[in-house]
Amino acid sequence: MLEIGTKAPEFTLPDQNGEMRSLSDYRGQKVILYFYPKDMTSGCTKQACAFSELYPQFREKGAVVLGVSKDSVASHKKFEEKYGLPFTLLSDTELKVIQAYDVWKEKKNYGKTYMGIVRSTYLINEEGIIEKTFDKVKAAENPMQMFKVLG
């Protein structure tokens, strides 16, 4: 994970509607930047739906939620529509942002080793500085964890 107190790496990625979004678009707001492995999977759906439920409270606290995975824009759109997600999903098919935020790691599952996204969340402050980092988060618990961190 990147160091707390350092400037969050700038990026520009397409969202679920194909619009380009940059981290700098959100200056003046807190950003909950969460990285997840795959749209429509059990854990990722639980995490997204929990962020969705808390989204009005995040907005009240001046925070925006951005979800990032290597899924396509079209996959993100289906995910958003199926679950009525009110926040932005960013498509990083080339892994540039995923690697810049140091969440592309070796993983093991059923004895097989492979590279993948480690479910991780960053809290970035209004000036674009990393305030908190959470790696290997529990999908269903992470949104409430982030809500409590916002205070």
mmCIF file with all atom_site columns, C-alpha atoms in Angstrom:
data_model
loop_
_atom_site.group_PDB
_atom_site.id
_atom_site.type_symbol
_atom_site.label_atom_id
_atom_site.label_alt_id
_atom_site.label_comp_id
_atom_site.label_asym_id
_atom_site.label_entity_id
_atom_site.label_seq_id
_atom_site.pdbx_PDB_ins_code
_atom_site.Cartn_x
_atom_site.Cartn_y
_atom_site.Cartn_z
_atom_site.occupancy
_atom_site.B_iso_or_equiv
_atom_site.pdbx_formal_charge
_atom_site.auth_seq_id
_atom_site.auth_comp_id
_atom_site.auth_asym_id
_atom_site.auth_atom_id
_atom_site.pdbx_PDB_model_num
ATOM 1   C CA . MET A 1 1   ? 0.000   0.000   0.000   1.00 0.00 ? 1   MET A CA 1
ATOM 2   C CA . LEU A 1 2   ? 1.084   3.571   -0.532  1.00 0.00 ? 2   LEU A CA 1
ATOM 3   C CA . GLU A 1 3   ? 2.274   5.664   2.408   1.00 0.00 ? 3   GLU A CA 1
ATOM 4   C CA . ILE A 1 4   ? -0.153  7.675   4.532   1.00 0.00 ? 4   ILE A CA 1
ATOM 5   C CA . GLY A 1 5   ? 0.644   11.391  4.178   1.00 0.00 ? 5   GLY A CA 1
ATOM 6   C CA . THR A 1 6   ? 1.834   11.115  0.563   1.00 0.00 ? 6   THR A CA 1
ATOM 7   C CA . LYS A 1 7   ? 0.131   12.586  -2.474  1.00 0.00 ? 7   LYS A CA 1
ATOM 8   C CA . ALA A 1 8   ? -2.298  10.150  -4.077  1.00 0.00 ? 8   ALA A CA 1
ATOM 9   C CA . PRO A 1 9   ? -1.242  9.280   -7.647  1.00 0.00 ? 9   PRO A CA 1
ATOM 10  C CA . GLU A 1 10  ? -3.288  11.261  -10.185 1.00 0.00 ? 10  GLU A CA 1
ATOM 11  C CA . PHE A 1 11  ? -5.264  9.249   -12.734 1.00 0.00 ? 11  PHE A CA 1
ATOM 12  C CA . THR A 1 12  ? -7.866  9.505   -15.460 1.00 0.00 ? 12  THR A CA 1
ATOM 13  C CA . LEU A 1 13  ? -10.101 6.495   -16.207 1.00 0.00 ? 13  LEU A CA 1
ATOM 14  C CA . PRO A 1 14  ? -13.440 5.904   -17.921 1.00 0.00 ? 14  PRO A CA 1
ATOM 15  C CA . ASP A 1 15  ? -16.468 5.453   -15.666 1.00 0.00 ? 15  ASP A CA 1
ATOM 16  C CA . GLN A 1 16  ? -19.435 3.113   -16.207 1.00 0.00 ? 16  GLN A CA 1
ATOM 17  C CA . ASN A 1 17  ? -20.882 5.611   -18.724 1.00 0.00 ? 17  ASN A CA 1
ATOM 18  C CA . GLY A 1 18  ? -17.636 5.929   -20.686 1.00 0.00 ? 18  GLY A CA 1
ATOM 19  C CA . GLU A 1 19  ? -16.945 9.440   -19.320 1.00 0.00 ? 19  GLU A CA 1
ATOM 20  C CA . MET A 1 20  ? -13.364 10.186  -18.357 1.00 0.00 ? 20  MET A CA 1
ATOM 21  C CA . ARG A 1 21  ? -12.911 10.888  -14.640 1.00 0.00 ? 21  ARG A CA 1
ATOM 22  C CA . SER A 1 22  ? -9.768  12.173  -12.938 1.00 0.00 ? 22  SER A CA 1
ATOM 23  C CA . LEU A 1 23  ? -8.856  12.138  -9.268  1.00 0.00 ? 23  LEU A CA 1
ATOM 24  C CA . SER A 1 24  ? -8.335  15.915  -9.497  1.00 0.00 ? 24  SER A CA 1
ATOM 25  C CA . ASP A 1 25  ? -12.061 16.298  -10.390 1.00 0.00 ? 25  ASP A CA 1
ATOM 26  C CA . TYR A 1 26  ? -12.771 15.569  -6.736  1.00 0.00 ? 26  TYR A CA 1
ATOM 27  C CA . ARG A 1 27  ? -10.475 18.156  -5.081  1.00 0.00 ? 27  ARG A CA 1
ATOM 28  C CA . GLY A 1 28  ? -12.270 19.728  -2.132  1.00 0.00 ? 28  GLY A CA 1
ATOM 29  C CA . GLN A 1 29  ? -13.987 16.427  -1.268  1.00 0.00 ? 29  GLN A CA 1
ATOM 30  C CA . LYS A 1 30  ? -12.813 13.363  0.577   1.00 0.00 ? 30  LYS A CA 1
ATOM 31  C CA . VAL A 1 31  ? -12.441 10.373  -1.760  1.00 0.00 ? 31  VAL A CA 1
ATOM 32  C CA . ILE A 1 32  ? -13.032 6.778   -0.739  1.00 0.00 ? 32  ILE A CA 1
ATOM 33  C CA . LEU A 1 33  ? -11.099 4.955   -3.467  1.00 0.00 ? 33  LEU A CA 1
ATOM 34  C CA . TYR A 1 34  ? -11.740 1.238   -3.285  1.00 0.00 ? 34  TYR A CA 1
ATOM 35  C CA . PHE A 1 35  ? -10.228 -1.483  -5.439  1.00 0.00 ? 35  PHE A CA 1
ATOM 36  C CA . TYR A 1 36  ? -12.123 -4.726  -5.929  1.00 0.00 ? 36  TYR A CA 1
ATOM 37  C CA . PRO A 1 37  ? -11.468 -7.891  -7.964  1.00 0.00 ? 37  PRO A CA 1
ATOM 38  C CA . LYS A 1 38  ? -14.546 -8.366  -10.197 1.00 0.00 ? 38  LYS A CA 1
ATOM 39  C CA . ASP A 1 39  ? -18.042 -7.113  -10.984 1.00 0.00 ? 39  ASP A CA 1
ATOM 40  C CA . MET A 1 40  ? -20.989 -9.399  -10.159 1.00 0.00 ? 40  MET A CA 1
ATOM 41  C CA . THR A 1 41  ? -19.051 -11.694 -7.818  1.00 0.00 ? 41  THR A CA 1
ATOM 42  C CA . SER A 1 42  ? -20.367 -12.434 -4.330  1.00 0.00 ? 42  SER A CA 1
ATOM 43  C CA . GLY A 1 43  ? -17.897 -10.428 -2.227  1.00 0.00 ? 43  GLY A CA 1
ATOM 44  C CA . CYS A 1 44  ? -17.695 -7.512  -4.642  1.00 0.00 ? 44  CYS A CA 1
ATOM 45  C CA . THR A 1 45  ? -21.482 -7.290  -4.830  1.00 0.00 ? 45  THR A CA 1
ATOM 46  C CA . LYS A 1 46  ? -21.768 -7.277  -1.014  1.00 0.00 ? 46  LYS A CA 1
ATOM 47  C CA . GLN A 1 47  ? -19.170 -4.512  -0.801  1.00 0.00 ? 47  GLN A CA 1
ATOM 48  C CA . ALA A 1 48  ? -20.758 -2.392  -3.557  1.00 0.00 ? 48  ALA A CA 1
ATOM 49  C CA . CYS A 1 49  ? -24.270 -2.761  -2.119  1.00 0.00 ? 49  CYS A CA 1
ATOM 50  C CA . ALA A 1 50  ? -23.060 -1.804  1.369   1.00 0.00 ? 50  ALA A CA 1
ATOM 51  C CA . PHE A 1 51  ? -21.334 1.299   -0.069  1.00 0.00 ? 51  PHE A CA 1
ATOM 52  C CA . SER A 1 52  ? -24.593 2.015   -1.909  1.00 0.00 ? 52  SER A CA 1
ATOM 53  C CA . GLU A 1 53  ? -26.661 1.831   1.297   1.00 0.00 ? 53  GLU A CA 1
ATOM 54  C CA . LEU A 1 54  ? -24.321 4.235   3.099   1.00 0.00 ? 54  LEU A CA 1
ATOM 55  C CA . TYR A 1 55  ? -23.789 6.546   0.113   1.00 0.00 ? 55  TYR A CA 1
ATOM 56  C CA . PRO A 1 56  ? -26.170 9.331   1.302   1.00 0.00 ? 56  PRO A CA 1
ATOM 57  C CA . GLN A 1 57  ? -24.321 9.455   4.647   1.00 0.00 ? 57  GLN A CA 1
ATOM 58  C CA . PHE A 1 58  ? -20.935 9.546   2.869   1.00 0.00 ? 58  PHE A CA 1
ATOM 59  C CA . ARG A 1 59  ? -22.149 12.496  0.793   1.00 0.00 ? 59  ARG A CA 1
ATOM 60  C CA . GLU A 1 60  ? -23.363 14.269  3.967   1.00 0.00 ? 60  GLU A CA 1
ATOM 61  C CA . LYS A 1 61  ? -19.803 13.953  5.292   1.00 0.00 ? 61  LYS A CA 1
ATOM 62  C CA . GLY A 1 62  ? -18.387 15.459  2.081   1.00 0.00 ? 62  GLY A CA 1
ATOM 63  C CA . ALA A 1 63  ? -17.046 12.172  0.722   1.00 0.00 ? 63  ALA A CA 1
ATOM 64  C CA . VAL A 1 64  ? -17.405 10.547  -2.680  1.00 0.00 ? 64  VAL A CA 1
ATOM 65  C CA . VAL A 1 65  ? -17.002 6.810   -3.382  1.00 0.00 ? 65  VAL A CA 1
ATOM 66  C CA . LEU A 1 66  ? -15.029 5.558   -6.398  1.00 0.00 ? 66  LEU A CA 1
ATOM 67  C CA . GLY A 1 67  ? -14.793 1.826   -7.125  1.00 0.00 ? 67  GLY A CA 1
ATOM 68  C CA . VAL A 1 68  ? -11.992 0.548   -9.363  1.00 0.00 ? 68  VAL A CA 1
ATOM 69  C CA . SER A 1 69  ? -11.501 -2.836  -11.016 1.00 0.00 ? 69  SER A CA 1
ATOM 70  C CA . LYS A 1 70  ? -10.051 -4.143  -14.267 1.00 0.00 ? 70  LYS A CA 1
ATOM 71  C CA . ASP A 1 71  ? -13.530 -4.878  -15.630 1.00 0.00 ? 71  ASP A CA 1
ATOM 72  C CA . SER A 1 72  ? -14.704 -3.124  -18.809 1.00 0.00 ? 72  SER A CA 1
ATOM 73  C CA . VAL A 1 73  ? -16.933 -0.046  -18.976 1.00 0.00 ? 73  VAL A CA 1
ATOM 74  C CA . ALA A 1 74  ? -19.770 -2.310  -20.229 1.00 0.00 ? 74  ALA A CA 1
ATOM 75  C CA . SER A 1 75  ? -19.335 -4.706  -17.293 1.00 0.00 ? 75  SER A CA 1
ATOM 76  C CA . HIS A 1 76  ? -19.411 -1.770  -14.848 1.00 0.00 ? 76  HIS A CA 1
ATOM 77  C CA . LYS A 1 77  ? -22.592 -0.446  -16.481 1.00 0.00 ? 77  LYS A CA 1
ATOM 78  C CA . LYS A 1 78  ? -24.335 -3.817  -16.040 1.00 0.00 ? 78  LYS A CA 1
ATOM 79  C CA . PHE A 1 79  ? -23.139 -3.978  -12.407 1.00 0.00 ? 79  PHE A CA 1
ATOM 80  C CA . GLU A 1 80  ? -24.393 -0.434  -11.718 1.00 0.00 ? 80  GLU A CA 1
ATOM 81  C CA . GLU A 1 81  ? -27.777 -1.094  -13.325 1.00 0.00 ? 81  GLU A CA 1
ATOM 82  C CA . LYS A 1 82  ? -28.366 -4.502  -11.736 1.00 0.00 ? 82  LYS A CA 1
ATOM 83  C CA . TYR A 1 83  ? -27.742 -3.200  -8.199  1.00 0.00 ? 83  TYR A CA 1
ATOM 84  C CA . GLY A 1 84  ? -28.732 0.484   -8.596  1.00 0.00 ? 84  GLY A CA 1
ATOM 85  C CA . LEU A 1 85  ? -25.294 1.707   -7.532  1.00 0.00 ? 85  LEU A CA 1
ATOM 86  C CA . PRO A 1 86  ? -25.270 5.504   -6.973  1.00 0.00 ? 86  PRO A CA 1
ATOM 87  C CA . PHE A 1 87  ? -21.494 5.973   -7.137  1.00 0.00 ? 87  PHE A CA 1
ATOM 88  C CA . THR A 1 88  ? -18.807 5.946   -9.823  1.00 0.00 ? 88  THR A CA 1
ATOM 89  C CA . LEU A 1 89  ? -17.165 2.739   -11.043 1.00 0.00 ? 89  LEU A CA 1
ATOM 90  C CA . LEU A 1 90  ? -13.879 3.174   -12.897 1.00 0.00 ? 90  LEU A CA 1
ATOM 91  C CA . SER A 1 91  ? -12.527 0.782   -15.511 1.00 0.00 ? 91  SER A CA 1
ATOM 92  C CA . ASP A 1 92  ? -8.765  0.134   -15.376 1.00 0.00 ? 92  ASP A CA 1
ATOM 93  C CA . THR A 1 93  ? -8.369  -2.580  -18.025 1.00 0.00 ? 93  THR A CA 1
ATOM 94  C CA . GLU A 1 94  ? -4.656  -1.750  -18.467 1.00 0.00 ? 94  GLU A CA 1
ATOM 95  C CA . LEU A 1 95  ? -3.975  -1.994  -14.688 1.00 0.00 ? 95  LEU A CA 1
ATOM 96  C CA . LYS A 1 96  ? -2.188  1.396   -14.635 1.00 0.00 ? 96  LYS A CA 1
ATOM 97  C CA . VAL A 1 97  ? -4.021  2.806   -11.611 1.00 0.00 ? 97  VAL A CA 1
ATOM 98  C CA . ILE A 1 98  ? -4.309  -0.595  -9.924  1.00 0.00 ? 98  ILE A CA 1
ATOM 99  C CA . GLN A 1 99  ? -0.509  -0.905  -10.101 1.00 0.00 ? 99  GLN A CA 1
ATOM 100 C CA . ALA A 1 100 ? 0.104   2.759   -9.181  1.00 0.00 ? 100 ALA A CA 1
ATOM 101 C CA . TYR A 1 101 ? -1.856  2.189   -5.953  1.00 0.00 ? 101 TYR A CA 1
ATOM 102 C CA . ASP A 1 102 ? 0.058   -1.045  -5.265  1.00 0.00 ? 102 ASP A CA 1
ATOM 103 C CA . VAL A 1 103 ? -2.963  -3.370  -5.101  1.00 0.00 ? 103 VAL A CA 1
ATOM 104 C CA . TRP A 1 104 ? -1.950  -5.806  -7.908  1.00 0.00 ? 104 TRP A CA 1
ATOM 105 C CA . LYS A 1 105 ? -0.393  -8.681  -5.970  1.00 0.00 ? 105 LYS A CA 1
ATOM 106 C CA . GLU A 1 106 ? 0.292   -12.373 -5.996  1.00 0.00 ? 106 GLU A CA 1
ATOM 107 C CA . LYS A 1 107 ? -2.698  -14.274 -4.614  1.00 0.00 ? 107 LYS A CA 1
ATOM 108 C CA . LYS A 1 108 ? -3.365  -17.901 -3.773  1.00 0.00 ? 108 LYS A CA 1
ATOM 109 C CA . ASN A 1 109 ? -6.613  -19.787 -4.126  1.00 0.00 ? 109 ASN A CA 1
ATOM 110 C CA . TYR A 1 110 ? -7.060  -23.549 -3.848  1.00 0.00 ? 110 TYR A CA 1
ATOM 111 C CA . GLY A 1 111 ? -3.306  -24.041 -4.118  1.00 0.00 ? 111 GLY A CA 1
ATOM 112 C CA . LYS A 1 112 ? -2.972  -21.980 -7.304  1.00 0.00 ? 112 LYS A CA 1
ATOM 113 C CA . THR A 1 113 ? -0.872  -18.828 -7.403  1.00 0.00 ? 113 THR A CA 1
ATOM 114 C CA . TYR A 1 114 ? -1.903  -15.968 -9.670  1.00 0.00 ? 114 TYR A CA 1
ATOM 115 C CA . MET A 1 115 ? -1.817  -12.169 -9.929  1.00 0.00 ? 115 MET A CA 1
ATOM 116 C CA . GLY A 1 116 ? -4.912  -10.212 -8.962  1.00 0.00 ? 116 GLY A CA 1
ATOM 117 C CA . ILE A 1 117 ? -6.376  -7.237  -7.135  1.00 0.00 ? 117 ILE A CA 1
ATOM 118 C CA . VAL A 1 118 ? -6.106  -7.365  -3.357  1.00 0.00 ? 118 VAL A CA 1
ATOM 119 C CA . ARG A 1 119 ? -9.328  -5.791  -2.042  1.00 0.00 ? 119 ARG A CA 1
ATOM 120 C CA . SER A 1 120 ? -8.020  -2.469  -0.705  1.00 0.00 ? 120 SER A CA 1
ATOM 121 C CA . THR A 1 121 ? -9.389  0.968   0.180   1.00 0.00 ? 121 THR A CA 1
ATOM 122 C CA . TYR A 1 122 ? -7.774  4.387   0.379   1.00 0.00 ? 122 TYR A CA 1
ATOM 123 C CA . LEU A 1 123 ? -9.155  7.501   2.049   1.00 0.00 ? 123 LEU A CA 1
ATOM 124 C CA . ILE A 1 124 ? -7.848  10.570  0.220   1.00 0.00 ? 124 ILE A CA 1
ATOM 125 C CA . ASN A 1 125 ? -8.394  14.004  1.748   1.00 0.00 ? 125 ASN A CA 1
ATOM 126 C CA . GLU A 1 126 ? -9.641  17.207  0.103   1.00 0.00 ? 126 GLU A CA 1
ATOM 127 C CA . GLU A 1 127 ? -6.104  18.156  -0.999  1.00 0.00 ? 127 GLU A CA 1
ATOM 128 C CA . GLY A 1 128 ? -5.365  14.785  -2.618  1.00 0.00 ? 128 GLY A CA 1
ATOM 129 C CA . ILE A 1 129 ? -3.249  13.391  0.241   1.00 0.00 ? 129 ILE A CA 1
ATOM 130 C CA . ILE A 1 130 ? -3.650  9.771   1.396   1.00 0.00 ? 130 ILE A CA 1
ATOM 131 C CA . GLU A 1 131 ? -5.155  9.867   4.894   1.00 0.00 ? 131 GLU A CA 1
ATOM 132 C CA . LYS A 1 132 ? -5.808  6.166   5.578   1.00 0.00 ? 132 LYS A CA 1
ATOM 133 C CA . THR A 1 133 ? -5.095  2.839   3.906   1.00 0.00 ? 133 THR A CA 1
ATOM 134 C CA . PHE A 1 134 ? -6.791  -0.513  4.350   1.00 0.00 ? 134 PHE A CA 1
ATOM 135 C CA . ASP A 1 135 ? -5.601  -3.670  2.624   1.00 0.00 ? 135 ASP A CA 1
ATOM 136 C CA . LYS A 1 136 ? -7.125  -7.150  2.529   1.00 0.00 ? 136 LYS A CA 1
ATOM 137 C CA . VAL A 1 137 ? -10.417 -5.642  3.678   1.00 0.00 ? 137 VAL A CA 1
ATOM 138 C CA . LYS A 1 138 ? -13.506 -7.725  4.378   1.00 0.00 ? 138 LYS A CA 1
ATOM 139 C CA . ALA A 1 139 ? -15.975 -6.940  1.586   1.00 0.00 ? 139 ALA A CA 1
ATOM 140 C CA . ALA A 1 140 ? -19.149 -6.677  3.664   1.00 0.00 ? 140 ALA A CA 1
ATOM 141 C CA . GLU A 1 141 ? -17.509 -4.752  6.543   1.00 0.00 ? 141 GLU A CA 1
ATOM 142 C CA . ASN A 1 142 ? -15.360 -2.273  4.587   1.00 0.00 ? 142 ASN A CA 1
ATOM 143 C CA . PRO A 1 143 ? -18.080 0.350   3.868   1.00 0.00 ? 143 PRO A CA 1
ATOM 144 C CA . MET A 1 144 ? -19.032 0.677   7.565   1.00 0.00 ? 144 MET A CA 1
ATOM 145 C CA . GLN A 1 145 ? -15.330 0.711   8.465   1.00 0.00 ? 145 GLN A CA 1
ATOM 146 C CA . MET A 1 146 ? -14.864 3.667   6.093   1.00 0.00 ? 146 MET A CA 1
ATOM 147 C CA . PHE A 1 147 ? -17.955 5.425   7.475   1.00 0.00 ? 147 PHE A CA 1
ATOM 148 C CA . LYS A 1 148 ? -16.544 5.189   11.004  1.00 0.00 ? 148 LYS A CA 1
ATOM 149 C CA . VAL A 1 149 ? -13.154 6.513   9.833   1.00 0.00 ? 149 VAL A CA 1
ATOM 150 C CA . LEU A 1 150 ? -14.873 9.610   8.422   1.00 0.00 ? 150 LEU A CA 1
ATOM 151 C CA . GLY A 1 151 ? -16.123 10.301  11.957  1.00 0.00 ? 151 GLY A CA 1
#
